[in-house]
Amino acid sequence: MSYQIAVGCNIRKSPFFDATVADGAACFSVYNHMYTPAHFGDPDGEYQRLLDNVVMWDVAVERQVELAGPDAEKLVRYMVTRDVSGTKTGQAKYVPMCNYDGMLINDPVLQKLRHDCFWLSIADSDILLWAGAIAAERGLDVRVTEPDASPMGVQGPRADDVVADLFGDWIRELKFFWFRETDIEGIPVLLARSGWSKQGGFELYLRDGTRGTDLWNLVKEAGAPYGIVPGAPSDIERVESGLLSYGADARSGINPFEAGLGTFVDLDRADDFVGKAALQKISEDGIRKRRAGFIIGGDRISGISQPYELLRDQEVVGTITEAVYSPRVGENIAVGMVASGISDAEQGLKIMLGDETRSVRIHALPFI
Ligand code: THG
C-alpha cells in the first residue's frame, strides 16, 4: 500500500522547511502542528554521522512557549514538577509537566531569559493553551505567547568545531544546559548547549523566522569541512541513549515516576504545583508499571508504526513504543513500559509481528 499525506495550511511549515526540501528531506512527520523532517533518505547513514562527525537537524517543532511579566516565575513554578527556584538567567532545566491527575503532559526544557521571562521548549502537546488557561484562571500578570524562535540542532563530536567556527571560541566554554543570546550575519540566535542526543552539541534558536534558509546554509557551509549532513533526531541513537519521546512513549498516560523521571519531581517543595497531590498519592501507593529497555530477537526491525503489546503467555504485561536495530548493540533494541511485577530476568516474554512471534528480554536503560 502506498499513500500520501496532504500538505496544507492547517499544518505549519518550519522556517527551515524550504532549505530542508532543497537538501533532500525525504520524509516528514508532524509534531506541534508543524511538519518536521524524519530523515533525508539514509537514516542509518545519518545515525553514523551523528556518532562520528556532526549532523544538522531542523527541530523547529520544539516550539517555545514564552511566559513574560511580573508573575512569569510564579506560573512556571506552578506548572512544573521540579523545583526551579535556583535557575539562573542563561540556564536551562529539564522540567516535566503533569496534569492534575499526575499524568505526564509534556517534558519541556525551561530556559530563563530574564528574571521575568522564561521559555518552555516543548515536546508534542498543546502547552500554549494549557499555560494561557492556567494564567487566566489564577489571575496571574503574565503574557503567554509563542515567540518567533525555532531551534536547529547541531549534534555530534564535531559540533563544537562547527559552532566555534561560526560564533567564536567562547562557545567551547558554554556549559551543558546554558545558553547565550547572540547573532550571526545579522541573524538573531539564542545559542544553547543542549539537544536530543547523547553525542553532545548545540541548539541554535533562530529568532527571525524569515532567515531560516540563511541560517541553514551558514551552518551547512561551516560544517562541510567536518562532514556535516542534514538529518533528524535519530530513533536508533535515542533508544540506545534511553531518551524519552513524550508523544511516542508517554502520551497514552503515564506518570513521571513510571517514566523514569522521578528525580525531576520535587514533592518536598513548599509551594503547590499542578498534580502535586496526585503525585504524592502515587509515590505512597507505588507504581504499577515502569519504563524499560528491551532486546527483541529475530530479523532486523527498523522502527514501528504502532505500539506492540508485550506478552507473557496470553497476558499483556507491557507496551513497546519504539524498536530499532542498533549497530552498536548488535541487536534489535526497544523502549517501552513493563508491569512492575515483571523482573529484568523474566523469561518467555514475546511480541507478535503479524503472525510472527519474537522473543523479548528486558534490558536496563540506557543501552549505551
Ligand atoms: N530540544 C529542545 N526542546 C525540546 C527537546 C529538545 N523539548 C522537548 C523534548 N526535546 C524534551 N526532551 C528532552 C529529553 C532529555 C533531554 C532534553 C530534552 C536531556 N536530558 C539530559 C540527559 O538525559 O542527559 C539530562 C538533563 C538534566 O539532567 O537536566 O538533555 O531536544 N530545545
mmCIF file of C-alpha atoms and ligand atoms in Angstrom:
data_model
loop_
_atom_site.group_PDB
_atom_site.id
_atom_site.type_symbol
_atom_site.label_atom_id
_atom_site.label_comp_id
_atom_site.label_asym_id
_atom_site.label_seq_id
_atom_site.Cartn_x
_atom_site.Cartn_y
_atom_site.Cartn_z
ATOM 1 C CA MET A 1 0.000 0.000 0.000
ATOM 2 C CA SER A 2 1.243 3.475 -0.812
ATOM 3 C CA TYR A 3 -0.365 6.743 0.127
ATOM 4 C CA GLN A 4 0.413 10.393 0.646
ATOM 5 C CA ILE A 5 -0.401 12.902 3.357
ATOM 6 C CA ALA A 6 -1.657 16.285 2.163
ATOM 7 C CA VAL A 7 0.424 19.402 2.778
ATOM 8 C CA GLY A 8 -1.944 22.248 3.621
ATOM 9 C CA CYS A 9 -2.381 25.387 5.665
ATOM 10 C CA ASN A 10 -3.670 23.654 8.805
ATOM 11 C CA ILE A 11 -0.196 22.299 9.476
ATOM 12 C CA ARG A 12 2.621 24.785 9.724
ATOM 13 C CA LYS A 13 5.970 24.838 7.974
ATOM 14 C CA SER A 14 9.230 25.351 9.812
ATOM 15 C CA PRO A 15 11.346 28.375 8.811
ATOM 16 C CA PHE A 16 13.859 25.740 7.618
ATOM 17 C CA PHE A 17 11.261 23.871 5.523
ATOM 18 C CA ASP A 18 12.366 25.143 2.105
ATOM 19 C CA ALA A 19 16.038 24.586 2.912
ATOM 20 C CA THR A 20 15.419 21.019 4.098
ATOM 21 C CA VAL A 21 13.412 20.215 0.969
ATOM 22 C CA ALA A 22 16.186 21.674 -1.190
ATOM 23 C CA ASP A 23 18.689 19.467 0.661
ATOM 24 C CA GLY A 24 16.712 16.284 0.096
ATOM 25 C CA ALA A 25 14.374 15.783 3.067
ATOM 26 C CA ALA A 26 12.732 12.512 2.042
ATOM 27 C CA CYS A 27 10.073 12.028 4.672
ATOM 28 C CA PHE A 28 8.206 14.290 7.090
ATOM 29 C CA SER A 29 6.344 13.793 10.314
ATOM 30 C CA VAL A 30 4.016 16.194 12.173
ATOM 31 C CA TYR A 31 4.785 17.498 15.687
ATOM 32 C CA ASN A 32 3.299 20.519 17.439
ATOM 33 C CA HIS A 33 1.128 21.153 14.336
ATOM 34 C CA MET A 34 4.225 21.555 12.133
ATOM 35 C CA TYR A 35 5.988 19.393 9.532
ATOM 36 C CA THR A 36 9.350 18.090 10.627
ATOM 37 C CA PRO A 37 11.890 16.125 8.573
ATOM 38 C CA ALA A 38 12.083 12.466 9.656
ATOM 39 C CA HIS A 39 15.133 11.679 7.526
ATOM 40 C CA PHE A 40 16.964 12.638 4.347
ATOM 41 C CA GLY A 41 16.844 9.237 2.651
ATOM 42 C CA ASP A 42 19.503 7.422 4.678
ATOM 43 C CA PRO A 43 18.606 7.201 8.396
ATOM 44 C CA ASP A 44 21.384 4.648 9.061
ATOM 45 C CA GLY A 45 23.983 6.903 7.461
ATOM 46 C CA GLU A 46 22.657 9.956 9.358
ATOM 47 C CA TYR A 47 22.950 7.954 12.607
ATOM 48 C CA GLN A 48 26.575 7.091 11.763
ATOM 49 C CA ARG A 49 27.411 10.758 11.032
ATOM 50 C CA LEU A 50 25.864 11.724 14.376
ATOM 51 C CA LEU A 51 28.223 9.282 16.119
ATOM 52 C CA ASP A 52 31.344 10.005 14.021
ATOM 53 C CA ASN A 53 31.076 13.600 12.757
ATOM 54 C CA VAL A 54 28.238 16.085 13.089
ATOM 55 C CA VAL A 55 24.670 16.419 11.858
ATOM 56 C CA MET A 56 22.256 19.352 11.492
ATOM 57 C CA TRP A 57 18.604 18.973 12.356
ATOM 58 C CA ASP A 58 15.531 21.108 11.728
ATOM 59 C CA VAL A 59 13.927 20.799 15.171
ATOM 60 C CA ALA A 60 11.843 23.975 14.901
ATOM 61 C CA VAL A 61 8.902 21.830 16.034
ATOM 62 C CA GLU A 62 10.292 22.106 19.553
ATOM 63 C CA ARG A 63 8.118 25.228 19.807
ATOM 64 C CA GLN A 64 8.659 27.784 22.525
ATOM 65 C CA VAL A 65 6.005 28.940 24.961
ATOM 66 C CA GLU A 66 7.060 32.319 26.334
ATOM 67 C CA LEU A 67 5.921 33.402 29.783
ATOM 68 C CA ALA A 68 6.673 37.103 30.303
ATOM 69 C CA GLY A 69 5.684 39.531 33.015
ATOM 70 C CA PRO A 70 5.767 40.027 36.788
ATOM 71 C CA ASP A 71 4.159 36.628 37.513
ATOM 72 C CA ALA A 72 6.127 34.612 34.923
ATOM 73 C CA GLU A 73 8.178 32.741 37.509
ATOM 74 C CA LYS A 74 5.095 32.051 39.616
ATOM 75 C CA LEU A 75 3.387 30.464 36.597
ATOM 76 C CA VAL A 76 6.453 28.387 35.683
ATOM 77 C CA ARG A 77 6.761 27.065 39.211
ATOM 78 C CA TYR A 78 3.078 26.174 39.357
ATOM 79 C CA MET A 79 3.204 24.197 36.083
ATOM 80 C CA VAL A 80 6.343 22.089 36.550
ATOM 81 C CA THR A 81 7.096 19.235 38.946
ATOM 82 C CA ARG A 82 10.703 20.233 39.530
ATOM 83 C CA ASP A 83 11.979 22.878 41.962
ATOM 84 C CA VAL A 84 13.328 25.508 39.566
ATOM 85 C CA SER A 85 13.785 28.286 42.137
ATOM 86 C CA GLY A 86 17.600 28.220 41.783
ATOM 87 C CA THR A 87 17.642 28.597 37.980
ATOM 88 C CA LYS A 88 19.938 31.399 36.800
ATOM 89 C CA THR A 89 19.446 33.712 33.832
ATOM 90 C CA GLY A 90 21.093 31.926 30.896
ATOM 91 C CA GLN A 91 20.429 28.483 32.345
ATOM 92 C CA ALA A 92 18.093 25.684 31.247
ATOM 93 C CA LYS A 93 16.409 22.877 33.181
ATOM 94 C CA TYR A 94 14.588 19.732 32.079
ATOM 95 C CA VAL A 95 11.118 20.155 33.621
ATOM 96 C CA PRO A 96 8.380 17.500 33.420
ATOM 97 C CA MET A 97 4.825 18.847 33.426
ATOM 98 C CA CYS A 98 1.798 16.913 34.677
ATOM 99 C CA ASN A 99 -1.954 17.333 34.658
ATOM 100 C CA TYR A 100 -3.983 17.379 37.876
ATOM 101 C CA ASP A 101 -4.044 13.555 37.921
ATOM 102 C CA GLY A 102 -0.243 13.474 37.992
ATOM 103 C CA MET A 103 -0.023 12.190 34.410
ATOM 104 C CA LEU A 104 2.811 13.485 32.230
ATOM 105 C CA ILE A 105 1.549 16.043 29.671
ATOM 106 C CA ASN A 106 4.924 17.274 28.395
ATOM 107 C CA ASP A 107 8.645 17.230 29.216
ATOM 108 C CA PRO A 108 9.993 20.629 28.139
ATOM 109 C CA VAL A 109 13.332 22.307 28.526
ATOM 110 C CA LEU A 110 12.871 25.506 30.561
ATOM 111 C CA GLN A 111 15.116 28.453 29.713
ATOM 112 C CA LYS A 112 15.362 31.558 31.881
ATOM 113 C CA LEU A 113 15.963 34.551 29.590
ATOM 114 C CA ARG A 114 15.416 37.251 32.244
ATOM 115 C CA HIS A 115 14.079 37.317 35.795
ATOM 116 C CA ASP A 116 10.593 37.868 34.339
ATOM 117 C CA CYS A 117 10.840 35.964 31.033
ATOM 118 C CA PHE A 118 11.004 32.188 30.520
ATOM 119 C CA TRP A 119 10.678 29.835 27.572
ATOM 120 C CA LEU A 120 9.324 26.329 27.748
ATOM 121 C CA SER A 121 10.773 24.400 24.816
ATOM 122 C CA ILE A 122 8.002 21.885 24.465
ATOM 123 C CA ALA A 123 7.555 18.314 23.302
ATOM 124 C CA ASP A 124 4.497 17.416 21.236
ATOM 125 C CA SER A 125 1.426 18.692 23.128
ATOM 126 C CA ASP A 126 -0.525 21.976 23.365
ATOM 127 C CA ILE A 127 1.127 23.722 26.314
ATOM 128 C CA LEU A 128 0.390 27.179 24.884
ATOM 129 C CA LEU A 129 -3.333 26.576 25.539
ATOM 130 C CA TRP A 130 -2.707 24.956 28.928
ATOM 131 C CA ALA A 131 -0.409 27.732 30.198
ATOM 132 C CA GLY A 132 -2.695 30.521 28.941
ATOM 133 C CA ALA A 133 -5.700 28.971 30.678
ATOM 134 C CA ILE A 134 -3.903 28.446 33.980
ATOM 135 C CA ALA A 135 -2.548 32.021 33.929
ATOM 136 C CA ALA A 136 -6.008 33.489 33.300
ATOM 137 C CA GLU A 137 -7.828 31.270 35.799
ATOM 138 C CA ARG A 138 -5.316 32.151 38.516
ATOM 139 C CA GLY A 139 -5.383 35.868 37.681
ATOM 140 C CA LEU A 140 -1.644 35.996 37.042
ATOM 141 C CA ASP A 141 0.008 39.037 35.464
ATOM 142 C CA VAL A 142 1.860 37.220 32.673
ATOM 143 C CA ARG A 143 1.692 37.134 28.870
ATOM 144 C CA VAL A 144 1.710 33.632 27.372
ATOM 145 C CA THR A 145 2.749 33.653 23.709
ATOM 146 C CA GLU A 146 4.595 31.654 21.088
ATOM 147 C CA PRO A 147 7.710 33.690 20.219
ATOM 148 C CA ASP A 148 9.406 33.682 16.818
ATOM 149 C CA ALA A 149 12.016 31.112 17.873
ATOM 150 C CA SER A 150 12.913 27.924 16.018
ATOM 151 C CA PRO A 151 15.656 25.568 17.163
ATOM 152 C CA MET A 152 18.139 23.920 14.801
ATOM 153 C CA GLY A 153 20.180 21.071 16.275
ATOM 154 C CA VAL A 154 23.919 20.696 15.611
ATOM 155 C CA GLN A 155 24.883 17.393 17.253
ATOM 156 C CA GLY A 156 27.865 15.098 17.234
ATOM 157 C CA PRO A 157 31.566 15.051 18.224
ATOM 158 C CA ARG A 158 32.491 17.828 15.740
ATOM 159 C CA ALA A 159 29.613 20.128 16.777
ATOM 160 C CA ASP A 160 31.943 22.295 18.890
ATOM 161 C CA ASP A 161 34.243 22.864 15.906
ATOM 162 C CA VAL A 162 31.391 23.842 13.589
ATOM 163 C CA VAL A 163 29.778 26.184 16.090
ATOM 164 C CA ALA A 164 33.153 27.697 17.153
ATOM 165 C CA ASP A 165 33.944 28.471 13.505
ATOM 166 C CA LEU A 166 30.600 30.258 13.253
ATOM 167 C CA PHE A 167 30.365 32.079 16.590
ATOM 168 C CA GLY A 168 33.865 32.089 18.091
ATOM 169 C CA ASP A 169 35.820 30.064 20.610
ATOM 170 C CA TRP A 170 33.762 31.313 23.569
ATOM 171 C CA ILE A 171 31.224 28.597 22.740
ATOM 172 C CA ARG A 172 33.707 25.960 23.943
ATOM 173 C CA GLU A 173 33.303 27.292 27.491
ATOM 174 C CA LEU A 174 29.495 27.205 27.369
ATOM 175 C CA LYS A 175 28.349 24.578 29.869
ATOM 176 C CA PHE A 176 25.714 21.889 29.285
ATOM 177 C CA PHE A 177 22.227 23.385 29.557
ATOM 178 C CA TRP A 178 23.426 27.003 29.461
ATOM 179 C CA PHE A 179 22.763 29.436 26.637
ATOM 180 C CA ARG A 180 23.587 32.898 25.338
ATOM 181 C CA GLU A 181 21.774 35.300 23.030
ATOM 182 C CA THR A 182 23.935 36.319 20.085
ATOM 183 C CA ASP A 183 23.750 36.860 16.328
ATOM 184 C CA ILE A 184 25.464 35.882 13.105
ATOM 185 C CA GLU A 185 25.446 37.946 9.904
ATOM 186 C CA GLY A 186 22.536 39.929 11.311
ATOM 187 C CA ILE A 187 20.510 36.833 12.222
ATOM 188 C CA PRO A 188 19.478 36.825 15.910
ATOM 189 C CA VAL A 189 20.129 33.470 17.557
ATOM 190 C CA LEU A 190 19.843 32.015 21.038
ATOM 191 C CA LEU A 191 22.717 29.542 21.264
ATOM 192 C CA ALA A 192 22.367 26.691 23.787
ATOM 193 C CA ARG A 193 24.481 23.670 24.641
ATOM 194 C CA SER A 194 21.700 21.081 24.565
ATOM 195 C CA GLY A 195 19.986 18.673 22.208
ATOM 196 C CA TRP A 196 18.128 15.433 21.905
ATOM 197 C CA SER A 197 21.085 13.055 21.671
ATOM 198 C CA LYS A 198 23.862 11.920 23.992
ATOM 199 C CA GLN A 199 26.534 12.817 21.435
ATOM 200 C CA GLY A 200 26.809 16.438 22.595
ATOM 201 C CA GLY A 201 26.219 19.619 20.682
ATOM 202 C CA PHE A 202 24.157 22.750 20.397
ATOM 203 C CA GLU A 203 20.770 24.112 19.566
ATOM 204 C CA LEU A 204 20.636 27.361 17.601
ATOM 205 C CA TYR A 205 17.281 29.007 18.200
ATOM 206 C CA LEU A 206 16.608 31.123 15.120
ATOM 207 C CA ARG A 207 14.892 34.316 16.336
ATOM 208 C CA ASP A 208 13.810 35.659 12.935
ATOM 209 C CA GLY A 209 11.628 33.193 11.041
ATOM 210 C CA THR A 210 12.327 34.953 7.716
ATOM 211 C CA ARG A 211 16.026 33.932 7.903
ATOM 212 C CA GLY A 212 15.676 30.140 8.117
ATOM 213 C CA THR A 213 17.341 29.365 4.789
ATOM 214 C CA ASP A 214 20.183 31.801 5.562
ATOM 215 C CA LEU A 215 20.971 30.185 8.929
ATOM 216 C CA TRP A 216 20.623 26.666 7.496
ATOM 217 C CA ASN A 217 23.109 27.442 4.729
ATOM 218 C CA LEU A 218 25.595 29.129 7.086
ATOM 219 C CA VAL A 219 25.660 26.004 9.278
ATOM 220 C CA LYS A 220 25.901 23.760 6.223
ATOM 221 C CA GLU A 221 28.916 25.673 4.879
ATOM 222 C CA ALA A 222 30.665 25.833 8.254
ATOM 223 C CA GLY A 223 30.035 22.129 8.774
ATOM 224 C CA ALA A 224 31.259 20.952 5.371
ATOM 225 C CA PRO A 225 34.926 20.554 6.457
ATOM 226 C CA TYR A 226 33.745 18.407 9.373
ATOM 227 C CA GLY A 227 31.489 16.140 7.310
ATOM 228 C CA ILE A 228 28.141 17.605 8.378
ATOM 229 C CA VAL A 229 24.990 16.136 6.840
ATOM 230 C CA PRO A 230 21.357 17.121 7.284
ATOM 231 C CA GLY A 231 19.394 14.660 9.351
ATOM 232 C CA ALA A 232 16.799 14.404 12.090
ATOM 233 C CA PRO A 233 16.747 13.201 15.679
ATOM 234 C CA SER A 234 17.818 9.578 15.353
ATOM 235 C CA ASP A 235 15.445 6.849 16.517
ATOM 236 C CA ILE A 236 18.406 4.483 16.855
ATOM 237 C CA GLU A 237 20.551 6.819 18.947
ATOM 238 C CA ARG A 238 17.683 7.909 21.163
ATOM 239 C CA VAL A 239 16.722 4.319 22.009
ATOM 240 C CA GLU A 240 20.387 3.445 22.694
ATOM 241 C CA SER A 241 20.530 6.508 24.965
ATOM 242 C CA GLY A 242 17.140 5.867 26.565
ATOM 243 C CA LEU A 243 15.811 9.360 25.827
ATOM 244 C CA LEU A 244 12.075 9.759 26.375
ATOM 245 C CA SER A 245 9.950 10.876 23.410
ATOM 246 C CA TYR A 246 6.818 12.223 25.077
ATOM 247 C CA GLY A 247 4.486 11.753 22.104
ATOM 248 C CA ALA A 248 5.631 8.247 21.237
ATOM 249 C CA ASP A 249 6.345 6.883 24.712
ATOM 250 C CA ALA A 250 4.148 8.709 27.194
ATOM 251 C CA ARG A 251 1.073 10.284 25.584
ATOM 252 C CA SER A 252 -1.021 7.233 26.403
ATOM 253 C CA GLY A 253 -0.975 8.182 30.075
ATOM 254 C CA ILE A 254 1.965 7.513 32.357
ATOM 255 C CA ASN A 255 3.163 9.416 35.387
ATOM 256 C CA PRO A 256 6.714 10.769 35.779
ATOM 257 C CA PHE A 257 7.707 8.050 38.263
ATOM 258 C CA GLU A 258 6.716 5.381 35.756
ATOM 259 C CA ALA A 259 8.529 7.318 33.007
ATOM 260 C CA GLY A 260 11.786 7.218 34.977
ATOM 261 C CA LEU A 261 11.647 10.973 35.616
ATOM 262 C CA GLY A 262 11.192 10.721 39.393
ATOM 263 C CA THR A 263 14.392 12.682 40.022
ATOM 264 C CA PHE A 264 12.697 15.694 38.411
ATOM 265 C CA VAL A 265 9.678 15.567 40.744
ATOM 266 C CA ASP A 266 10.230 17.559 43.955
ATOM 267 C CA LEU A 267 7.383 16.567 46.254
ATOM 268 C CA ASP A 268 9.007 18.266 49.243
ATOM 269 C CA ARG A 269 8.674 21.708 47.635
ATOM 270 C CA ALA A 270 6.878 24.095 49.991
ATOM 271 C CA ASP A 271 4.721 25.549 47.193
ATOM 272 C CA ASP A 272 1.854 23.822 45.379
ATOM 273 C CA PHE A 273 2.045 22.766 41.737
ATOM 274 C CA VAL A 274 -0.291 21.114 39.244
ATOM 275 C CA GLY A 275 -0.504 17.396 40.024
ATOM 276 C CA LYS A 276 1.294 17.599 43.379
ATOM 277 C CA ALA A 277 -1.470 15.976 45.459
ATOM 278 C CA ALA A 278 -1.941 13.187 42.913
ATOM 279 C CA LEU A 279 1.815 12.583 42.696
ATOM 280 C CA GLN A 280 2.056 12.433 46.490
ATOM 281 C CA LYS A 281 -0.543 9.682 46.487
ATOM 282 C CA ILE A 282 1.167 7.857 43.604
ATOM 283 C CA SER A 283 4.507 7.964 45.418
ATOM 284 C CA GLU A 284 2.862 6.478 48.546
ATOM 285 C CA ASP A 285 0.930 3.776 46.658
ATOM 286 C CA GLY A 286 3.822 2.824 44.370
ATOM 287 C CA ILE A 287 3.810 2.445 40.594
ATOM 288 C CA ARG A 288 2.264 -0.405 38.621
ATOM 289 C CA LYS A 289 4.471 -0.139 35.567
ATOM 290 C CA ARG A 290 7.952 1.107 34.768
ATOM 291 C CA ARG A 291 9.948 2.275 31.781
ATOM 292 C CA ALA A 292 12.413 -0.280 30.463
ATOM 293 C CA GLY A 293 14.596 -1.266 27.547
ATOM 294 C CA PHE A 294 14.060 -4.475 25.578
ATOM 295 C CA ILE A 295 16.036 -6.726 23.264
ATOM 296 C CA ILE A 296 13.957 -8.329 20.521
ATOM 297 C CA GLY A 297 15.086 -11.492 18.757
ATOM 298 C CA GLY A 298 14.925 -12.279 15.041
ATOM 299 C CA ASP A 299 15.443 -10.255 11.863
ATOM 300 C CA ARG A 300 16.286 -6.555 11.910
ATOM 301 C CA ILE A 301 13.495 -4.124 12.845
ATOM 302 C CA SER A 302 13.584 -0.527 11.591
ATOM 303 C CA GLY A 303 11.054 1.464 13.574
ATOM 304 C CA ILE A 304 7.457 0.725 14.448
ATOM 305 C CA SER A 305 4.269 2.465 13.379
ATOM 306 C CA GLN A 306 2.078 1.471 16.294
ATOM 307 C CA PRO A 307 2.790 0.170 19.805
ATOM 308 C CA TYR A 308 3.466 -3.546 20.299
ATOM 309 C CA GLU A 309 1.826 -5.400 23.155
ATOM 310 C CA LEU A 310 4.376 -7.170 25.319
ATOM 311 C CA LEU A 311 3.019 -10.644 26.133
ATOM 312 C CA ARG A 312 3.675 -13.325 28.741
ATOM 313 C CA ASP A 313 1.667 -16.319 27.562
ATOM 314 C CA GLN A 314 -1.629 -14.642 26.552
ATOM 315 C CA GLU A 315 -1.353 -11.889 29.156
ATOM 316 C CA VAL A 316 -0.424 -8.300 28.163
ATOM 317 C CA VAL A 317 2.330 -7.188 30.555
ATOM 318 C CA GLY A 318 3.647 -4.108 28.788
ATOM 319 C CA THR A 319 3.947 -1.951 25.682
ATOM 320 C CA ILE A 320 6.817 -1.293 23.289
ATOM 321 C CA THR A 321 6.759 2.154 21.660
ATOM 322 C CA GLU A 322 9.976 2.215 19.633
ATOM 323 C CA ALA A 323 12.126 -0.591 18.247
ATOM 324 C CA VAL A 324 15.204 -0.339 16.018
ATOM 325 C CA TYR A 325 18.225 -2.353 15.017
ATOM 326 C CA SER A 326 21.236 -0.959 16.907
ATOM 327 C CA PRO A 327 24.597 -1.396 15.154
ATOM 328 C CA ARG A 328 26.416 -0.661 18.430
ATOM 329 C CA VAL A 329 24.480 -3.237 20.483
ATOM 330 C CA GLY A 330 24.254 -5.632 17.548
ATOM 331 C CA GLU A 331 20.622 -6.453 18.310
ATOM 332 C CA ASN A 332 17.111 -5.111 17.905
ATOM 333 C CA ILE A 333 16.598 -2.785 20.859
ATOM 334 C CA ALA A 334 13.425 -1.131 22.082
ATOM 335 C CA VAL A 335 11.890 1.074 24.767
ATOM 336 C CA GLY A 336 8.512 0.895 26.432
ATOM 337 C CA MET A 337 6.711 0.047 29.634
ATOM 338 C CA VAL A 338 6.531 -3.188 31.612
ATOM 339 C CA ALA A 339 4.399 -4.144 34.615
ATOM 340 C CA SER A 340 6.280 -3.560 37.883
ATOM 341 C CA GLY A 341 5.785 -7.211 38.871
ATOM 342 C CA ILE A 342 7.916 -8.410 35.957
ATOM 343 C CA SER A 343 11.620 -8.606 36.829
ATOM 344 C CA ASP A 344 14.514 -7.902 34.470
ATOM 345 C CA ALA A 345 15.273 -11.634 34.391
ATOM 346 C CA GLU A 346 11.748 -12.657 33.282
ATOM 347 C CA GLN A 347 11.818 -15.467 30.689
ATOM 348 C CA GLY A 348 9.286 -16.153 27.965
ATOM 349 C CA LEU A 349 8.293 -12.588 27.053
ATOM 350 C CA LYS A 350 7.251 -12.044 23.442
ATOM 351 C CA ILE A 351 5.636 -9.743 20.907
ATOM 352 C CA MET A 352 3.645 -10.642 17.806
ATOM 353 C CA LEU A 353 4.655 -9.053 14.491
ATOM 354 C CA GLY A 354 1.645 -10.105 12.474
ATOM 355 C CA ASP A 355 1.746 -13.921 12.660
ATOM 356 C CA GLU A 356 5.386 -13.990 13.693
ATOM 357 C CA THR A 357 6.387 -14.497 17.340
ATOM 358 C CA ARG A 358 9.508 -12.670 18.533
ATOM 359 C CA SER A 359 11.228 -13.353 21.851
ATOM 360 C CA VAL A 360 11.827 -10.351 24.125
ATOM 361 C CA ARG A 361 14.240 -9.779 27.009
ATOM 362 C CA ILE A 362 14.251 -6.802 29.373
ATOM 363 C CA HIS A 363 17.387 -4.633 29.384
ATOM 364 C CA ALA A 364 18.358 -1.685 31.609
ATOM 365 C CA LEU A 365 18.308 1.852 30.150
ATOM 366 C CA PRO A 366 20.354 3.360 28.676
ATOM 367 C CA PHE A 367 21.714 0.629 26.415
ATOM 368 C CA ILE A 368 24.937 2.609 25.899
HETATM 369 N N1 THG B 1 15.365 20.318 22.407
HETATM 370 C C1 THG B 1 14.635 21.374 22.760
HETATM 371 N N2 THG B 1 13.421 21.246 23.292
HETATM 372 C C2 THG B 1 12.907 20.022 23.484
HETATM 373 C C3 THG B 1 13.621 18.893 23.132
HETATM 374 C C4 THG B 1 14.877 19.065 22.569
HETATM 375 N N3 THG B 1 11.688 19.897 24.019
HETATM 376 C C5 THG B 1 11.019 18.630 24.065
HETATM 377 C C6 THG B 1 11.940 17.462 24.184
HETATM 378 N N4 THG B 1 13.099 17.627 23.327
HETATM 379 C C7 THG B 1 12.408 17.375 25.597
HETATM 380 N N5 THG B 1 13.061 16.138 25.875
HETATM 381 C C8 THG B 1 14.332 16.084 26.349
HETATM 382 C C9 THG B 1 14.764 14.930 26.944
HETATM 383 C C10 THG B 1 16.026 14.868 27.512
HETATM 384 C C11 THG B 1 16.866 15.959 27.427
HETATM 385 C C12 THG B 1 16.443 17.085 26.800
HETATM 386 C C13 THG B 1 15.176 17.158 26.266
HETATM 387 C C14 THG B 1 18.206 15.943 28.035
HETATM 388 N N6 THG B 1 18.372 15.236 29.148
HETATM 389 C C15 THG B 1 19.650 15.135 29.836
HETATM 390 C C16 THG B 1 20.136 13.705 29.778
HETATM 391 O O1 THG B 1 19.307 12.825 29.627
HETATM 392 O O2 THG B 1 21.327 13.537 29.898
HETATM 393 C C17 THG B 1 19.551 15.498 31.298
HETATM 394 C C18 THG B 1 19.005 16.811 31.572
HETATM 395 C C19 THG B 1 19.104 17.204 33.015
HETATM 396 O O3 THG B 1 19.748 16.478 33.799
HETATM 397 O O4 THG B 1 18.556 18.248 33.391
HETATM 398 O O5 THG B 1 19.135 16.583 27.564
HETATM 399 O O6 THG B 1 15.583 18.104 22.222
HETATM 400 N N7 THG B 1 15.130 22.585 22.581
#
